[in-house]
């Protein structure tokens, strides 16, 4: 008569329930952290593009109307607009964004408000606007000779 062994001496393979749950919790935390960091970037990028578009619009108005046009920003209230433009053209930045404007002293109205002036030939007083959100910075530069607006 043959005898068949009822068990094997091989060690068990697989994961315990505790190990699986631990991996799922760590994975969930990582996905949450990545999703949060990815969602903050577009806010800054969108704001940078809005500021750049507004500056380009001010330059185009100056050239088209053949008269100087002033683009203004209030960094405390986080608002920007084209001086003398339509009342509904004023834009606001997200409250979480920090703003700085670097411009000539002639275009500074107060400690928290300054502007960039565009001239009929397309040139400008020059300057830059820095937008910062969670240690990321977008800089919108305006060249004084050409009035060209570029995002860095």
mmCIF file of C-alpha atoms in Angstrom:
data_model
loop_
_atom_site.group_PDB
_atom_site.id
_atom_site.type_symbol
_atom_site.label_atom_id
_atom_site.label_comp_id
_atom_site.label_asym_id
_atom_site.label_seq_id
_atom_site.Cartn_x
_atom_site.Cartn_y
_atom_site.Cartn_z
ATOM 1 C CA UNK A 1 0.000 0.000 0.000
ATOM 2 C CA UNK A 2 1.179 3.512 -0.874
ATOM 3 C CA UNK A 3 1.288 6.303 1.652
ATOM 4 C CA UNK A 4 0.534 9.878 0.531
ATOM 5 C CA UNK A 5 1.730 12.775 2.651
ATOM 6 C CA UNK A 6 -1.095 15.024 3.818
ATOM 7 C CA UNK A 7 0.969 18.224 3.982
ATOM 8 C CA UNK A 8 4.041 19.712 2.438
ATOM 9 C CA UNK A 9 7.052 21.183 4.076
ATOM 10 C CA UNK A 10 7.053 24.223 1.758
ATOM 11 C CA UNK A 11 6.612 27.631 3.426
ATOM 12 C CA UNK A 12 3.377 29.508 2.766
ATOM 13 C CA UNK A 13 3.474 32.123 -0.006
ATOM 14 C CA UNK A 14 1.384 35.305 -0.251
ATOM 15 C CA UNK A 15 0.613 38.417 1.723
ATOM 16 C CA UNK A 16 -1.264 38.801 4.943
ATOM 17 C CA UNK A 17 -4.319 41.019 5.097
ATOM 18 C CA UNK A 18 -2.380 43.513 7.222
ATOM 19 C CA UNK A 19 0.364 43.837 4.593
ATOM 20 C CA UNK A 20 -2.166 44.421 1.804
ATOM 21 C CA UNK A 21 -4.018 47.073 3.819
ATOM 22 C CA UNK A 22 -0.766 48.844 4.683
ATOM 23 C CA UNK A 23 0.231 49.040 1.001
ATOM 24 C CA UNK A 24 -3.224 50.381 0.064
ATOM 25 C CA UNK A 25 -3.081 53.100 2.743
ATOM 26 C CA UNK A 26 0.412 54.227 1.681
ATOM 27 C CA UNK A 27 -0.656 54.224 -1.978
ATOM 28 C CA UNK A 28 -3.718 56.323 -1.156
ATOM 29 C CA UNK A 29 -1.612 58.882 0.691
ATOM 30 C CA UNK A 30 0.815 59.144 -2.225
ATOM 31 C CA UNK A 31 -1.998 59.602 -4.759
ATOM 32 C CA UNK A 32 -3.519 62.331 -2.574
ATOM 33 C CA UNK A 33 -0.205 64.179 -2.292
ATOM 34 C CA UNK A 34 0.426 64.028 -6.046
ATOM 35 C CA UNK A 35 -3.117 65.138 -6.889
ATOM 36 C CA UNK A 36 -2.818 68.142 -4.566
ATOM 37 C CA UNK A 37 0.490 69.275 -6.028
ATOM 38 C CA UNK A 38 -0.775 68.865 -9.601
ATOM 39 C CA UNK A 39 -3.947 70.858 -8.955
ATOM 40 C CA UNK A 40 -2.024 73.895 -7.650
ATOM 41 C CA UNK A 41 0.162 74.339 -10.751
ATOM 42 C CA UNK A 42 -2.684 75.166 -13.149
ATOM 43 C CA UNK A 43 -3.929 77.972 -10.858
ATOM 44 C CA UNK A 44 -0.584 79.757 -11.129
ATOM 45 C CA UNK A 45 -0.211 79.013 -14.839
ATOM 46 C CA UNK A 46 -3.717 80.321 -15.585
ATOM 47 C CA UNK A 47 -3.097 83.508 -13.598
ATOM 48 C CA UNK A 48 0.212 84.083 -15.386
ATOM 49 C CA UNK A 49 -1.481 83.710 -18.756
ATOM 50 C CA UNK A 50 -4.278 86.098 -17.750
ATOM 51 C CA UNK A 51 -1.774 88.768 -16.673
ATOM 52 C CA UNK A 52 0.218 88.314 -19.895
ATOM 53 C CA UNK A 53 -2.937 88.512 -22.028
ATOM 54 C CA UNK A 54 -4.037 91.677 -20.248
ATOM 55 C CA UNK A 55 -0.612 93.283 -20.790
ATOM 56 C CA UNK A 56 -0.676 92.319 -24.489
ATOM 57 C CA UNK A 57 -4.153 93.801 -24.779
ATOM 58 C CA UNK A 58 -2.958 97.080 -23.228
ATOM 59 C CA UNK A 59 -0.082 97.225 -25.745
ATOM 60 C CA UNK A 60 -2.449 96.531 -28.647
ATOM 61 C CA UNK A 61 -4.791 99.294 -27.449
ATOM 62 C CA UNK A 62 -1.937 101.799 -27.283
ATOM 63 C CA UNK A 63 -0.878 100.989 -30.844
ATOM 64 C CA UNK A 64 -4.428 100.895 -32.216
ATOM 65 C CA UNK A 65 -5.632 104.116 -30.552
ATOM 66 C CA UNK A 66 -2.299 105.888 -31.041
ATOM 67 C CA UNK A 67 -2.249 107.063 -27.430
ATOM 68 C CA UNK A 68 -0.463 105.841 -24.284
ATOM 69 C CA UNK A 69 -2.258 103.115 -22.331
ATOM 70 C CA UNK A 70 -1.596 102.304 -18.675
ATOM 71 C CA UNK A 71 -1.897 98.774 -17.296
ATOM 72 C CA UNK A 72 -2.275 98.776 -13.495
ATOM 73 C CA UNK A 73 -2.052 96.232 -10.698
ATOM 74 C CA UNK A 74 -2.966 96.440 -7.023
ATOM 75 C CA UNK A 75 -0.852 93.757 -5.343
ATOM 76 C CA UNK A 76 -2.639 93.966 -1.988
ATOM 77 C CA UNK A 77 -6.114 93.444 -3.460
ATOM 78 C CA UNK A 78 -4.696 91.157 -6.193
ATOM 79 C CA UNK A 79 -6.485 93.009 -9.004
ATOM 80 C CA UNK A 80 -5.269 94.229 -12.396
ATOM 81 C CA UNK A 81 -6.865 96.313 -15.143
ATOM 82 C CA UNK A 82 -6.272 98.666 -18.057
ATOM 83 C CA UNK A 83 -6.680 102.267 -16.912
ATOM 84 C CA UNK A 84 -9.575 103.873 -18.749
ATOM 85 C CA UNK A 85 -10.724 100.490 -20.045
ATOM 86 C CA UNK A 86 -14.122 98.876 -19.690
ATOM 87 C CA UNK A 87 -15.414 98.603 -16.124
ATOM 88 C CA UNK A 88 -15.934 94.842 -16.463
ATOM 89 C CA UNK A 89 -12.364 94.289 -17.702
ATOM 90 C CA UNK A 90 -10.901 94.303 -14.183
ATOM 91 C CA UNK A 91 -9.507 90.892 -13.266
ATOM 92 C CA UNK A 92 -8.624 89.305 -9.937
ATOM 93 C CA UNK A 93 -5.974 86.785 -8.989
ATOM 94 C CA UNK A 94 -6.623 83.747 -6.829
ATOM 95 C CA UNK A 95 -6.353 84.637 -3.112
ATOM 96 C CA UNK A 96 -3.593 82.030 -2.684
ATOM 97 C CA UNK A 97 -1.285 83.793 -5.172
ATOM 98 C CA UNK A 98 1.296 86.351 -4.068
ATOM 99 C CA UNK A 99 1.984 89.150 -6.559
ATOM 100 C CA UNK A 100 4.866 91.586 -7.062
ATOM 101 C CA UNK A 101 5.248 94.250 -9.716
ATOM 102 C CA UNK A 102 8.601 95.707 -10.745
ATOM 103 C CA UNK A 103 8.233 98.943 -12.669
ATOM 104 C CA UNK A 104 9.619 102.459 -12.957
ATOM 105 C CA UNK A 105 9.056 104.791 -10.014
ATOM 106 C CA UNK A 106 7.007 107.095 -12.264
ATOM 107 C CA UNK A 107 4.325 104.398 -12.581
ATOM 108 C CA UNK A 108 4.022 103.632 -8.844
ATOM 109 C CA UNK A 109 0.838 105.161 -7.382
ATOM 110 C CA UNK A 110 1.158 103.788 -3.859
ATOM 111 C CA UNK A 111 3.100 101.161 -1.945
ATOM 112 C CA UNK A 112 0.707 98.487 -3.170
ATOM 113 C CA UNK A 113 -0.147 99.722 -6.679
ATOM 114 C CA UNK A 114 1.918 100.189 -9.805
ATOM 115 C CA UNK A 115 1.629 100.022 -13.545
ATOM 116 C CA UNK A 116 3.290 99.593 -16.903
ATOM 117 C CA UNK A 117 2.656 102.205 -19.586
ATOM 118 C CA UNK A 118 2.529 101.277 -23.279
ATOM 119 C CA UNK A 119 3.154 103.870 -25.991
ATOM 120 C CA UNK A 120 1.695 104.232 -29.524
ATOM 121 C CA UNK A 121 4.905 102.923 -31.138
ATOM 122 C CA UNK A 122 4.577 99.659 -29.160
ATOM 123 C CA UNK A 123 7.306 100.454 -26.628
ATOM 124 C CA UNK A 124 6.673 100.588 -22.891
ATOM 125 C CA UNK A 125 8.099 101.703 -19.577
ATOM 126 C CA UNK A 126 9.006 98.044 -19.064
ATOM 127 C CA UNK A 127 8.843 95.933 -15.970
ATOM 128 C CA UNK A 128 7.723 92.565 -14.727
ATOM 129 C CA UNK A 129 5.012 90.901 -12.690
ATOM 130 C CA UNK A 130 5.924 87.970 -10.434
ATOM 131 C CA UNK A 131 3.240 85.547 -9.320
ATOM 132 C CA UNK A 132 4.101 83.042 -6.584
ATOM 133 C CA UNK A 133 2.089 80.103 -5.279
ATOM 134 C CA UNK A 134 3.508 77.328 -3.045
ATOM 135 C CA UNK A 135 7.146 78.123 -3.831
ATOM 136 C CA UNK A 136 6.483 78.141 -7.606
ATOM 137 C CA UNK A 137 6.948 81.435 -9.450
ATOM 138 C CA UNK A 138 5.787 82.678 -12.841
ATOM 139 C CA UNK A 139 7.335 85.879 -14.106
ATOM 140 C CA UNK A 140 5.728 87.972 -16.841
ATOM 141 C CA UNK A 141 8.315 90.307 -18.385
ATOM 142 C CA UNK A 142 7.616 93.405 -20.458
ATOM 143 C CA UNK A 143 10.545 94.676 -22.543
ATOM 144 C CA UNK A 144 10.791 98.454 -22.507
ATOM 145 C CA UNK A 145 12.073 98.941 -26.087
ATOM 146 C CA UNK A 146 9.648 96.661 -27.926
ATOM 147 C CA UNK A 147 6.864 96.275 -25.356
ATOM 148 C CA UNK A 148 7.046 92.519 -25.929
ATOM 149 C CA UNK A 149 5.324 90.461 -23.211
ATOM 150 C CA UNK A 150 6.826 87.077 -22.309
ATOM 151 C CA UNK A 151 6.184 84.504 -19.584
ATOM 152 C CA UNK A 152 9.146 82.884 -17.817
#
